[in-house]
CSV table of C-alpha atoms and ligand atoms in Angstrom, one decimal:
chain,number,residue,atom,x,y,z
A,198,MET,CA,178.3,133.0,8.8
A,199,ASN,CA,178.3,133.2,5.0
A,200,SER,CA,176.8,136.3,3.6
A,201,LYS,CA,175.1,134.3,0.9
A,202,ILE,CA,172.0,132.4,2.1
A,203,ARG,CA,172.3,128.8,1.3
A,204,VAL,CA,170.0,126.2,2.8
A,205,ARG,CA,169.7,122.5,2.3
A,206,TYR,CA,167.2,119.7,2.6
A,207,ALA,CA,169.1,116.6,3.7
A,208,PRO,CA,166.8,113.5,3.6
A,209,SER,CA,167.9,110.0,4.3
A,210,PRO,CA,166.6,107.6,1.7
A,211,THR,CA,164.9,105.3,4.2
A,212,GLY,CA,161.5,104.8,2.5
A,213,TYR,CA,158.4,106.9,2.1
A,214,ILE,CA,158.4,110.7,2.5
A,215,HIS,CA,156.8,111.8,5.8
A,216,ILE,CA,154.6,114.9,5.6
A,217,GLY,CA,157.0,116.5,8.1
A,218,ASN,CA,159.9,115.9,5.7
A,219,LEU,CA,158.0,117.6,2.9
A,220,ARG,CA,157.4,120.5,5.3
A,221,THR,CA,161.1,120.7,6.0
A,222,ALA,CA,161.9,120.8,2.3
A,223,LEU,CA,159.2,123.4,1.7
A,224,TYR,CA,160.3,125.8,4.4
A,225,ASN,CA,163.9,125.5,3.2
A,226,TYR,CA,162.7,126.1,-0.4
A,227,LEU,CA,160.4,129.1,0.6
A,228,PHE,CA,163.2,130.7,2.7
A,229,ALA,CA,165.7,130.4,-0.2
A,230,ARG,CA,163.3,131.7,-2.8
A,231,ASN,CA,162.1,134.5,-0.5
A,232,THR,CA,165.6,135.7,0.2
A,233,GLY,CA,167.2,135.1,-3.2
A,234,GLY,CA,169.3,132.4,-1.6
A,235,GLU,CA,170.2,128.9,-2.9
A,236,PHE,CA,168.4,125.6,-2.1
A,237,ILE,CA,170.4,122.4,-2.0
A,238,VAL,CA,169.3,118.8,-1.8
A,239,ARG,CA,171.8,116.5,-0.2
A,240,ILE,CA,171.2,112.7,0.2
A,241,GLU,CA,172.3,111.5,3.6
A,242,ASP,CA,172.7,107.8,2.8
A,243,THR,CA,175.5,106.7,5.1
A,244,ASP,CA,173.4,104.4,7.2
A,245,ARG,CA,173.5,101.4,5.0
A,246,THR,CA,171.3,99.4,7.2
A,247,ARG,CA,168.4,101.7,6.6
A,248,TYR,CA,168.9,102.3,2.9
A,249,VAL,CA,165.8,101.5,0.8
A,250,PRO,CA,166.4,101.1,-3.0
A,251,GLY,CA,164.3,103.4,-5.0
A,252,ALA,CA,163.8,105.9,-2.2
A,253,VAL,CA,166.0,108.6,-3.8
A,254,GLU,CA,164.1,108.4,-7.1
A,255,ASN,CA,160.9,108.7,-5.1
A,256,LEU,CA,162.2,111.7,-3.2
A,257,ILE,CA,163.3,113.5,-6.3
A,258,ASN,CA,159.9,112.8,-8.0
A,259,THR,CA,158.0,114.0,-5.0
A,260,LEU,CA,160.0,117.3,-4.9
A,261,SER,CA,159.4,117.8,-8.5
A,262,TRP,CA,155.7,117.0,-8.2
A,263,ALA,CA,155.5,119.5,-5.4
A,264,GLY,CA,157.3,122.1,-7.5
A,265,LEU,CA,160.3,122.4,-5.2
A,266,ASP,CA,163.0,122.8,-7.7
A,267,TYR,CA,166.5,122.9,-6.3
A,268,ASP,CA,169.6,124.7,-7.4
A,269,GLU,CA,172.1,122.0,-6.5
A,270,GLY,CA,171.7,118.3,-5.7
A,271,PRO,CA,171.4,114.8,-7.0
A,272,GLU,CA,171.1,114.5,-10.8
A,273,LYS,CA,171.5,118.2,-11.1
A,274,GLY,CA,175.0,118.5,-9.7
A,275,GLY,CA,176.6,121.8,-8.6
A,276,ALA,CA,179.8,123.4,-7.4
A,277,PHE,CA,179.9,121.3,-4.2
A,278,ALA,CA,179.2,117.9,-5.7
A,279,PRO,CA,178.9,115.0,-5.0
A,280,TYR,CA,175.5,115.5,-3.2
A,281,TYR,CA,175.3,111.8,-2.1
A,282,GLN,CA,177.1,111.3,1.2
A,283,SER,CA,178.0,107.8,0.3
A,284,GLU,CA,180.2,109.3,-2.4
A,285,ARG,CA,182.1,111.6,0.0
A,286,LEU,CA,183.5,109.0,2.4
A,287,SER,CA,187.1,110.0,1.9
A,288,ILE,CA,186.2,113.6,2.9
A,289,TYR,CA,184.8,112.4,6.3
A,290,LYS,CA,187.8,110.1,6.9
A,291,GLU,CA,190.2,112.9,6.3
A,292,HIS,CA,188.3,115.2,8.7
A,293,ALA,CA,188.1,112.5,11.3
A,294,ASP,CA,191.8,112.0,11.1
A,295,TYR,CA,192.3,115.7,11.6
A,296,LEU,CA,190.2,115.6,14.8
A,297,ILE,CA,192.3,112.6,16.0
A,298,LYS,CA,195.5,114.5,15.3
A,299,ASN,CA,194.3,117.4,17.3
A,300,LYS,CA,193.1,115.3,20.2
A,301,LYS,CA,189.4,116.3,19.7
A,302,ALA,CA,188.5,112.7,18.8
A,303,TYR,CA,190.0,109.3,19.7
A,304,TYR,CA,190.0,105.7,18.6
A,305,CYS,CA,187.8,103.4,20.6
A,306,PHE,CA,188.5,99.6,20.4
A,307,CYS,CA,185.9,98.5,23.0
A,308,THR,CA,184.1,95.4,22.1
A,309,PRO,CA,180.3,95.3,21.9
A,310,GLU,CA,180.4,93.0,24.9
A,311,ARG,CA,182.4,95.5,27.0
A,312,LEU,CA,180.0,98.3,26.0
A,313,SER,CA,176.9,96.4,26.9
A,314,GLN,CA,178.4,95.3,30.2
A,315,LEU,CA,179.2,99.0,30.9
A,316,ARG,CA,175.7,100.0,30.1
A,317,GLU,CA,174.2,97.3,32.4
A,318,GLU,CA,176.4,98.5,35.3
A,319,GLN,CA,175.6,102.1,34.7
A,320,LYS,CA,171.9,101.4,34.5
A,321,LYS,CA,172.0,99.8,38.0
A,322,ILE,CA,173.4,103.0,39.4
A,323,ASN,CA,171.4,105.8,37.8
A,324,ASN,CA,170.3,104.8,34.3
A,325,ASP,CA,172.7,107.4,32.8
A,326,THR,CA,174.4,105.3,30.2
A,327,ARG,CA,177.4,107.0,28.6
A,328,TYR,CA,180.7,105.8,27.3
A,329,ASP,CA,183.3,106.0,30.1
A,330,LYS,CA,186.2,107.3,27.9
A,331,HIS,CA,188.2,104.1,28.6
A,332,CYS,CA,190.0,104.3,25.2
A,333,LEU,CA,190.8,107.9,25.6
A,334,HIS,CA,193.5,106.8,28.0
A,335,LEU,CA,195.2,104.2,25.8
A,336,SER,CA,198.9,104.9,25.2
A,337,GLU,CA,200.1,105.8,21.7
A,338,GLU,CA,201.8,102.4,21.5
A,339,GLU,CA,198.6,100.5,22.4
A,340,ILE,CA,196.7,102.4,19.8
A,341,GLN,CA,199.2,101.8,17.1
A,342,LYS,CA,199.4,98.1,18.0
A,343,ASN,CA,195.6,97.7,17.8
A,344,LEU,CA,195.5,99.5,14.5
A,345,ALA,CA,198.3,97.3,13.1
A,346,ASP,CA,196.6,94.2,14.4
A,347,GLY,CA,193.4,95.2,12.7
A,348,VAL,CA,191.3,95.4,15.9
A,349,PRO,CA,187.9,96.8,14.9
A,350,TYR,CA,187.4,100.4,16.1
A,351,VAL,CA,185.2,103.4,16.0
A,352,ILE,CA,186.2,107.0,16.3
A,353,ARG,CA,184.6,109.1,19.1
A,354,LEU,CA,184.4,112.8,19.8
A,355,ASN,CA,186.1,113.7,23.1
A,356,VAL,CA,183.3,115.7,24.8
A,357,GLU,CA,184.7,117.7,27.7
A,358,LYS,CA,182.3,117.8,30.6
A,359,GLY,CA,181.1,120.9,32.4
A,360,ILE,CA,180.8,123.0,29.3
A,361,LYS,CA,177.7,125.1,28.5
A,362,ILE,CA,176.6,125.0,24.9
A,363,ALA,CA,174.4,127.9,24.0
A,364,PHE,CA,173.0,129.1,20.7
A,365,LYS,CA,170.2,131.2,19.4
A,366,ASP,CA,167.6,129.2,17.5
A,367,ILE,CA,165.7,131.4,15.0
A,368,VAL,CA,162.4,129.7,16.0
A,369,ARG,CA,163.0,128.8,19.7
A,370,GLY,CA,165.2,131.6,20.8
A,371,ASP,CA,168.0,131.0,23.3
A,372,VAL,CA,168.8,127.3,23.7
A,373,GLU,CA,171.2,125.9,26.3
A,374,PHE,CA,172.6,122.4,26.9
A,375,MET,CA,175.3,121.2,29.3
A,376,SER,CA,177.9,119.0,27.7
A,377,ASP,CA,177.6,116.6,30.7
A,378,ILE,CA,174.5,115.0,29.0
A,379,ILE,CA,176.3,114.4,25.8
A,380,ASP,CA,178.0,111.1,25.1
A,381,ASP,CA,181.3,110.8,23.4
A,382,GLN,CA,179.6,110.6,20.0
A,383,ILE,CA,180.7,108.0,17.5
A,384,LEU,CA,181.9,109.9,14.4
A,385,ILE,CA,183.2,107.0,12.4
A,386,LYS,CA,181.5,103.6,12.7
A,387,SER,CA,183.3,100.2,12.7
A,388,ASP,CA,182.2,99.8,9.1
A,389,GLY,CA,184.2,102.9,8.2
A,390,PHE,CA,181.1,104.9,7.4
A,391,PRO,CA,180.6,108.3,9.2
A,392,THR,CA,177.7,108.8,11.5
A,393,TYR,CA,175.0,111.3,10.7
A,394,HIS,CA,176.5,113.9,13.1
A,395,LEU,CA,179.9,113.9,11.5
A,396,ALA,CA,178.9,113.8,7.8
A,397,ASN,CA,176.1,116.3,8.4
A,398,ILE,CA,178.2,119.1,9.8
A,399,ILE,CA,181.2,118.5,7.5
A,400,ASP,CA,178.9,118.8,4.5
A,401,ASP,CA,177.0,121.8,5.9
A,402,HIS,CA,180.3,123.5,6.4
A,403,LEU,CA,181.9,122.5,3.1
A,404,MET,CA,178.7,123.3,1.2
A,405,GLU,CA,178.6,126.7,2.8
A,406,VAL,CA,175.2,126.2,4.3
A,407,SER,CA,174.1,129.4,6.1
A,408,HIS,CA,170.9,128.2,7.8
A,409,VAL,CA,170.0,124.7,9.0
A,410,ILE,CA,166.2,124.5,8.9
A,411,ARG,CA,165.0,121.1,10.2
A,412,GLY,CA,162.4,119.4,12.4
A,413,GLU,CA,162.4,119.7,16.2
A,414,GLU,CA,163.4,116.1,16.5
A,415,TRP,CA,166.9,117.2,15.6
A,416,LEU,CA,167.2,119.8,18.4
A,417,PRO,CA,169.0,117.3,20.7
A,418,SER,CA,171.6,116.9,18.0
A,419,ALA,CA,172.3,120.6,17.7
A,420,PRO,CA,174.7,120.8,20.8
A,421,LYS,CA,176.6,117.8,19.4
A,422,HIS,CA,176.9,119.6,16.2
A,423,ILE,CA,178.0,122.8,17.8
A,424,LEU,CA,180.7,120.9,19.7
A,425,LEU,CA,181.9,119.4,16.4
A,426,TYR,CA,182.0,122.9,14.8
A,427,GLN,CA,184.1,124.0,17.7
A,428,ALA,CA,186.4,121.0,17.4
A,429,PHE,CA,187.1,121.9,13.8
A,430,GLY,CA,187.4,125.6,14.6
A,431,TRP,CA,184.5,126.4,12.3
A,432,GLU,CA,181.7,128.9,12.7
A,433,PRO,CA,178.3,127.1,13.0
A,434,PRO,CA,175.4,128.0,10.7
A,435,LEU,CA,172.3,129.5,12.1
A,436,PHE,CA,169.7,127.0,13.3
A,437,ALA,CA,165.9,127.0,13.0
A,438,HIS,CA,164.1,123.9,14.4
A,439,LEU,CA,160.6,123.6,13.2
A,440,PRO,CA,157.8,122.6,15.5
A,441,LEU,CA,156.6,119.0,15.8
A,442,LEU,CA,153.6,117.9,13.8
A,443,LEU,CA,150.8,116.7,16.1
A,444,ASN,CA,147.6,114.6,15.8
A,445,PRO,CA,144.4,116.4,16.9
A,446,ASP,CA,144.9,114.8,20.4
A,447,ARG,CA,148.3,116.5,20.5
A,448,THR,CA,150.3,113.3,20.4
A,449,LYS,CA,153.1,113.2,17.8
A,450,LEU,CA,151.8,112.7,14.3
A,451,SER,CA,152.0,109.0,13.7
A,452,LYS,CA,151.0,106.4,11.3
A,453,ARG,CA,148.6,104.8,13.8
A,454,GLN,CA,146.2,107.8,13.6
A,455,GLY,CA,146.2,108.4,9.9
A,456,ASP,CA,148.3,108.7,6.8
A,457,VAL,CA,151.7,110.4,7.2
A,458,ALA,CA,153.3,109.6,3.8
A,459,VAL,CA,153.0,112.3,1.1
A,460,GLU,CA,152.4,109.4,-1.3
A,461,ASP,CA,149.1,108.6,0.5
A,462,TYR,CA,147.8,112.1,0.0
A,463,LYS,CA,148.8,112.1,-3.6
A,464,LYS,CA,147.0,108.8,-4.1
A,465,LYS,CA,143.8,110.1,-2.4
A,466,GLY,CA,143.6,112.8,-5.0
A,467,TYR,CA,144.8,115.9,-3.1
A,468,LEU,CA,146.0,118.7,-5.3
A,469,LYS,CA,149.6,119.7,-4.8
A,470,GLU,CA,148.5,123.3,-4.5
A,471,ALA,CA,146.3,122.3,-1.5
A,472,LEU,CA,148.9,120.1,0.1
A,473,ILE,CA,151.6,122.7,-0.2
A,474,ASN,CA,149.3,125.4,1.1
A,475,PHE,CA,148.3,123.2,4.0
A,476,ILE,CA,151.8,122.1,4.9
A,477,ALA,CA,153.1,125.7,4.7
A,478,LEU,CA,150.6,126.6,7.5
A,479,LEU,CA,151.7,123.7,9.7
A,480,GLY,CA,153.9,125.9,11.9
A,481,TRP,CA,153.9,129.2,10.0
A,482,THR,CA,151.5,132.1,9.6
A,483,ALA,CA,151.9,135.4,8.0
A,484,GLY,CA,150.2,137.0,11.0
A,485,ASP,CA,146.9,137.8,9.3
A,486,ASP,CA,143.8,135.8,8.6
A,487,LYS,CA,144.8,134.8,5.2
A,488,GLU,CA,144.8,131.0,4.7
A,489,ILE,CA,144.5,130.4,1.0
A,490,TYR,CA,147.9,130.9,-0.7
A,491,ASN,CA,149.2,130.0,-4.1
A,492,PHE,CA,152.8,129.2,-4.5
A,493,ASP,CA,154.0,132.7,-5.4
A,494,GLU,CA,152.2,134.2,-2.5
A,495,LEU,CA,153.9,131.7,-0.1
A,496,ILE,CA,157.3,132.6,-1.5
A,497,LYS,CA,156.5,136.3,-1.0
A,498,SER,CA,155.1,136.0,2.5
A,499,PHE,CA,157.3,133.4,4.1
A,500,SER,CA,159.7,134.2,6.9
A,501,LEU,CA,161.5,132.1,9.5
A,502,GLU,CA,160.7,134.6,12.1
A,503,ARG,CA,157.0,133.8,11.9
A,504,VAL,CA,157.5,130.1,12.4
A,505,ASN,CA,155.8,129.0,15.7
A,506,ASP,CA,157.7,127.1,18.3
A,507,SER,CA,154.6,125.2,19.6
A,508,GLY,CA,153.5,122.0,17.9
A,509,ALA,CA,151.4,122.2,14.8
A,510,VAL,CA,148.2,120.1,14.7
A,511,PHE,CA,147.5,118.2,11.5
A,512,ASP,CA,143.8,119.0,10.8
A,513,ILE,CA,142.5,116.9,8.0
A,514,GLU,CA,139.3,118.9,7.8
A,515,LYS,CA,141.4,122.0,7.0
A,516,LEU,CA,143.3,120.1,4.3
A,517,ASN,CA,140.0,119.0,2.7
A,518,TRP,CA,138.7,122.6,2.8
A,519,LEU,CA,141.9,123.8,1.1
A,520,ASN,CA,141.5,121.2,-1.5
A,521,GLU,CA,138.0,122.3,-2.3
A,522,GLU,CA,139.2,125.9,-2.5
A,523,HIS,CA,142.1,125.2,-4.7
A,524,LEU,CA,139.9,123.0,-6.9
A,525,ARG,CA,137.4,125.7,-7.4
A,526,ALA,CA,140.2,128.1,-8.3
A,527,LYS,CA,141.5,125.9,-11.0
A,528,PRO,CA,140.5,126.5,-14.6
A,529,ASP,CA,138.0,124.0,-16.0
A,530,SER,CA,140.4,123.1,-18.8
A,531,GLU,CA,142.8,121.6,-16.1
A,532,ILE,CA,140.1,119.9,-14.3
A,533,VAL,CA,138.9,118.2,-17.5
A,534,VAL,CA,142.3,116.6,-17.8
A,535,MET,CA,142.1,115.3,-14.2
A,536,LEU,CA,138.5,114.1,-14.7
A,537,ARG,CA,139.5,112.2,-17.9
A,538,ASP,CA,142.3,110.6,-15.9
A,539,GLU,CA,139.9,109.6,-13.1
A,540,LEU,CA,137.4,108.3,-15.7
A,541,GLN,CA,139.9,105.7,-16.7
A,542,HIS,CA,139.5,104.1,-13.2
A,543,THR,CA,135.7,103.9,-13.4
A,544,LYS,CA,133.3,101.7,-15.2
A,545,TYR,CA,132.7,104.6,-17.7
A,546,ALA,CA,136.3,104.3,-19.0
A,547,LYS,CA,135.1,103.2,-22.4
A,548,ASP,CA,132.4,105.8,-22.8
A,549,ASP,CA,132.9,108.8,-25.0
A,550,TYR,CA,132.5,112.3,-23.5
A,551,THR,CA,133.2,115.5,-25.2
A,552,ASP,CA,135.2,118.1,-23.4
A,553,GLU,CA,132.2,120.4,-23.6
A,554,TYR,CA,130.1,117.7,-21.8
A,555,LEU,CA,132.7,117.2,-19.1
A,556,VAL,CA,133.2,121.0,-18.6
A,557,ASN,CA,129.4,121.3,-18.0
A,558,VAL,CA,129.5,118.5,-15.4
A,559,ILE,CA,132.5,120.2,-13.7
A,560,GLU,CA,130.8,123.6,-13.6
A,561,ALA,CA,127.8,122.0,-12.0
A,562,MET,CA,129.7,119.9,-9.5
A,563,LYS,CA,132.7,122.1,-8.6
A,564,PRO,CA,131.0,123.7,-5.6
A,565,ARG,CA,130.0,120.3,-4.3
A,566,ILE,CA,133.1,118.2,-4.3
A,567,THR,CA,136.4,117.9,-2.4
A,568,PHE,CA,138.1,115.7,-4.9
A,569,VAL,CA,137.6,115.4,-8.7
A,570,LYS,CA,136.7,111.8,-8.3
A,571,ASP,CA,133.8,112.7,-6.0
A,572,ILE,CA,131.9,113.6,-9.1
A,573,PHE,CA,131.4,109.9,-9.9
A,574,GLU,CA,130.2,109.1,-6.5
A,575,LYS,CA,128.0,112.2,-6.0
A,576,ALA,CA,126.7,112.5,-9.5
A,577,PRO,CA,126.8,109.2,-11.3
A,578,TYR,CA,123.7,110.3,-13.2
A,579,PHE,CA,125.8,112.3,-15.5
A,580,PHE,CA,127.3,109.1,-16.7
A,581,GLU,CA,124.5,106.6,-16.5
A,582,GLU,CA,120.8,106.3,-16.0
A,583,PRO,CA,119.8,106.0,-12.3
A,584,GLU,CA,119.4,102.3,-11.4
A,585,THR,CA,117.3,103.0,-8.4
A,586,TYR,CA,115.5,105.9,-6.8
A,587,GLU,CA,116.4,107.1,-3.3
A,588,GLU,CA,113.7,105.7,-1.0
A,589,ALA,CA,113.2,108.7,1.3
A,590,SER,CA,112.9,111.1,-1.7
A,591,VAL,CA,110.4,108.8,-3.4
A,592,LYS,CA,108.3,108.9,-0.2
A,593,LYS,CA,108.5,112.6,0.0
A,594,GLY,CA,108.4,113.7,-3.6
A,595,TRP,CA,106.6,111.1,-5.7
A,596,LYS,CA,102.9,111.6,-5.6
A,597,ALA,CA,99.9,110.1,-7.4
A,598,ASN,CA,99.8,113.0,-9.9
A,599,SER,CA,103.6,112.9,-10.5
A,600,PRO,CA,103.3,110.7,-13.7
A,601,ASP,CA,100.8,113.2,-15.2
A,602,ILE,CA,102.9,116.2,-14.2
A,603,LEU,CA,106.0,114.6,-15.8
A,604,LYS,CA,104.2,113.7,-18.9
A,605,LYS,CA,103.0,117.3,-19.3
A,606,PHE,CA,106.6,118.5,-18.7
A,607,ALA,CA,107.9,116.0,-21.3
A,608,GLU,CA,105.4,117.2,-23.9
A,609,LYS,CA,106.6,120.8,-23.4
A,610,ILE,CA,110.2,120.1,-23.9
A,611,SER,CA,109.8,117.7,-26.8
A,612,ALA,CA,108.4,120.7,-28.7
A,613,ILE,CA,111.7,122.7,-28.2
A,614,GLU,CA,114.7,122.1,-30.3
A,615,ASN,CA,117.9,122.0,-28.2
A,616,PRO,CA,116.4,123.4,-25.0
A,617,LYS,CA,118.6,125.7,-23.0
A,618,LYS,CA,118.6,126.0,-19.2
A,619,GLU,CA,116.0,128.8,-19.4
A,620,ASP,CA,113.7,126.6,-21.5
A,621,TYR,CA,113.7,124.0,-18.8
A,622,GLU,CA,113.0,126.6,-16.2
A,623,LYS,CA,110.1,127.9,-18.2
A,624,ALA,CA,108.8,124.4,-18.9
A,625,ILE,CA,108.8,123.7,-15.2
A,626,ALA,CA,106.9,126.9,-14.4
A,627,ASP,CA,104.4,126.4,-17.3
A,628,THR,CA,103.8,122.8,-16.3
A,629,ALA,CA,103.1,123.9,-12.7
A,630,THR,CA,100.6,126.6,-13.8
A,631,GLU,CA,98.8,124.3,-16.2
A,632,MET,CA,98.6,121.4,-13.7
A,633,ASN,CA,97.6,123.9,-11.0
A,634,VAL,CA,100.3,122.7,-8.6
A,635,GLY,CA,103.3,124.3,-6.9
A,636,LYS,CA,106.7,124.2,-8.8
A,637,GLY,CA,108.0,121.8,-6.2
A,638,ASN,CA,105.5,119.2,-7.5
A,639,VAL,CA,107.3,119.3,-10.9
A,640,ILE,CA,110.8,119.7,-9.6
A,641,HIS,CA,110.9,116.8,-7.1
A,642,PRO,CA,109.7,114.1,-9.4
A,643,LEU,CA,111.8,115.5,-12.2
A,644,ARG,CA,114.9,115.3,-10.0
A,645,LEU,CA,114.1,111.8,-9.1
A,646,ALA,CA,113.6,110.8,-12.7
A,647,THR,CA,116.8,112.4,-14.0
A,648,SER,CA,119.1,111.7,-11.0
A,649,GLY,CA,117.5,109.2,-8.7
A,650,VAL,CA,118.2,111.5,-5.7
A,651,SER,CA,116.9,114.8,-4.3
A,652,GLY,CA,120.1,116.8,-3.8
A,653,GLY,CA,122.7,118.0,-6.2
A,654,PRO,CA,123.0,120.8,-8.8
A,655,GLY,CA,120.0,122.8,-10.0
A,656,ILE,CA,117.4,120.8,-11.9
A,657,ASN,CA,117.8,123.0,-14.9
A,658,ASP,CA,121.5,122.3,-15.0
A,659,ILE,CA,121.0,118.6,-14.7
A,660,CYS,CA,118.4,118.5,-17.5
A,661,TYR,CA,120.5,120.8,-19.7
A,662,ILE,CA,123.7,118.8,-19.2
A,663,ILE,CA,122.2,115.3,-19.8
A,664,GLY,CA,120.1,116.7,-22.7
A,665,LYS,CA,116.5,116.5,-23.9
A,666,GLU,CA,116.6,112.9,-25.1
A,667,LYS,CA,117.9,111.5,-21.8
A,668,VAL,CA,115.4,113.6,-19.9
A,669,GLU,CA,112.6,112.1,-21.9
A,670,GLU,CA,113.9,108.6,-21.6
A,671,ARG,CA,114.4,108.9,-17.8
A,672,ILE,CA,110.9,110.3,-17.4
A,673,LYS,CA,109.5,107.4,-19.3
A,674,ARG,CA,111.5,105.0,-17.2
A,675,ILE,CA,110.4,106.4,-13.8
A,676,ILE,CA,106.8,106.3,-14.8
A,677,GLU,CA,107.2,102.6,-15.8
A,678,LYS,CA,108.9,101.8,-12.5
A,679,LEU,CA,107.0,103.8,-10.0
A,680,GLY,CA,103.7,104.3,-11.9
B,181,LIG,N1,169.4,113.2,7.3
B,181,LIG,C1,168.6,113.8,8.3
B,181,LIG,C2,167.1,113.5,8.1
B,181,LIG,O1,166.9,112.4,7.6
B,181,LIG,C3,168.8,115.3,8.3
B,181,LIG,C4,168.7,116.1,9.5
B,181,LIG,C5,169.2,117.5,9.3
B,181,LIG,O2,168.6,118.2,8.6
B,181,LIG,O3,170.2,117.8,9.9
B,181,LIG,O4,166.2,114.2,8.3
């Protein structure tokens, strides 16, 4: 193994980025930064049938949004360029030729018809469908003639049967496979492109990757890769296969049960800090009770040894909670920018609000929201006069004497220039005393008047934020409407 720690994130540009892929990228990144190693991004784009235009750009943007900067990779370059597999085809061809020359791999000219017939026959016997090595036994003359005649071919790995393939996985411990269950893998396809297995291990070797950190779904590929390393006479890297991501019912995380694309979470308004924190905990824990991490803390605490081998359940409630926590930890100046951005998508887009006004709204609402945009849904009264008054609250809080109480309250504040929160508090208390009622008899109708609902931030905060004029207007209006 190389003494230098070098890890890679090797996505295939086949569309959206699954949450699980972002976790793979994150764990590679955290491991590299924690150990002073290097983090590489390599685009595995040799499967032309699955290639989606724009997917690479999307990938790079997402990594940059998430703050996962890489040391080598697309656009950035590096000592081991190119980092697109589609630009490395001659390297794979050369290496496949080497395997053929050394009898570790062979040409296979079997037609799709023969292969499907073979599969059908094998299925009838025991369902174990594997290539029967027919072409391994072709003579040199037959091979040369087929090649000269341009007969389509693939190149297969010659997997010897009866061999035990054992390795130590950093997450899962000792892993063993028998070579009998491994097919003679195709290494070069009939279109001349390498398969994932061949390209992946050649690049990991040539790019001096020390640790392969990837999802558990790649575990069955590991023995194939080890056989390939042996065929080349190379030392394999260390492996760490990350646990599966599960739905709450412990089935594999799937689109059917919810969103799986990073894009979906971005669109919903999740903070990258929350999403990264959440994803970091999908399979890893520092071993204490700490759950809220910022980026630097994650880098400091992360270790592969503390990655679990059992599936990690995707708990949306926890993600929401983390979003709330990270939102509360954000400086108001940053939230204002986000709020202004969200404002553009509302009917208040054309209205003018000062930063000071928005900061006051944020301060009042921060403990009560999961997303910044919740402010508009939970407290529209900071942006417009209430259209209606919540029925249940009217029943409970609007009494025959409410108009007189509110009039008294309005008189008091109209006498104060620029009332502060304490002035509202005092006006409420004085009104209650003078009208000989409990403070609740002032607060409930005042809440209804100013906000239309009974919950939300403190009444003094609401009054102070919307300001004296609006308070007076809204009192007048509710009296007109409810009498
Ligand atoms: N290209 C594979 C993927 O799409 C990489 C698997 C690996 O890390 O070896 O995830």
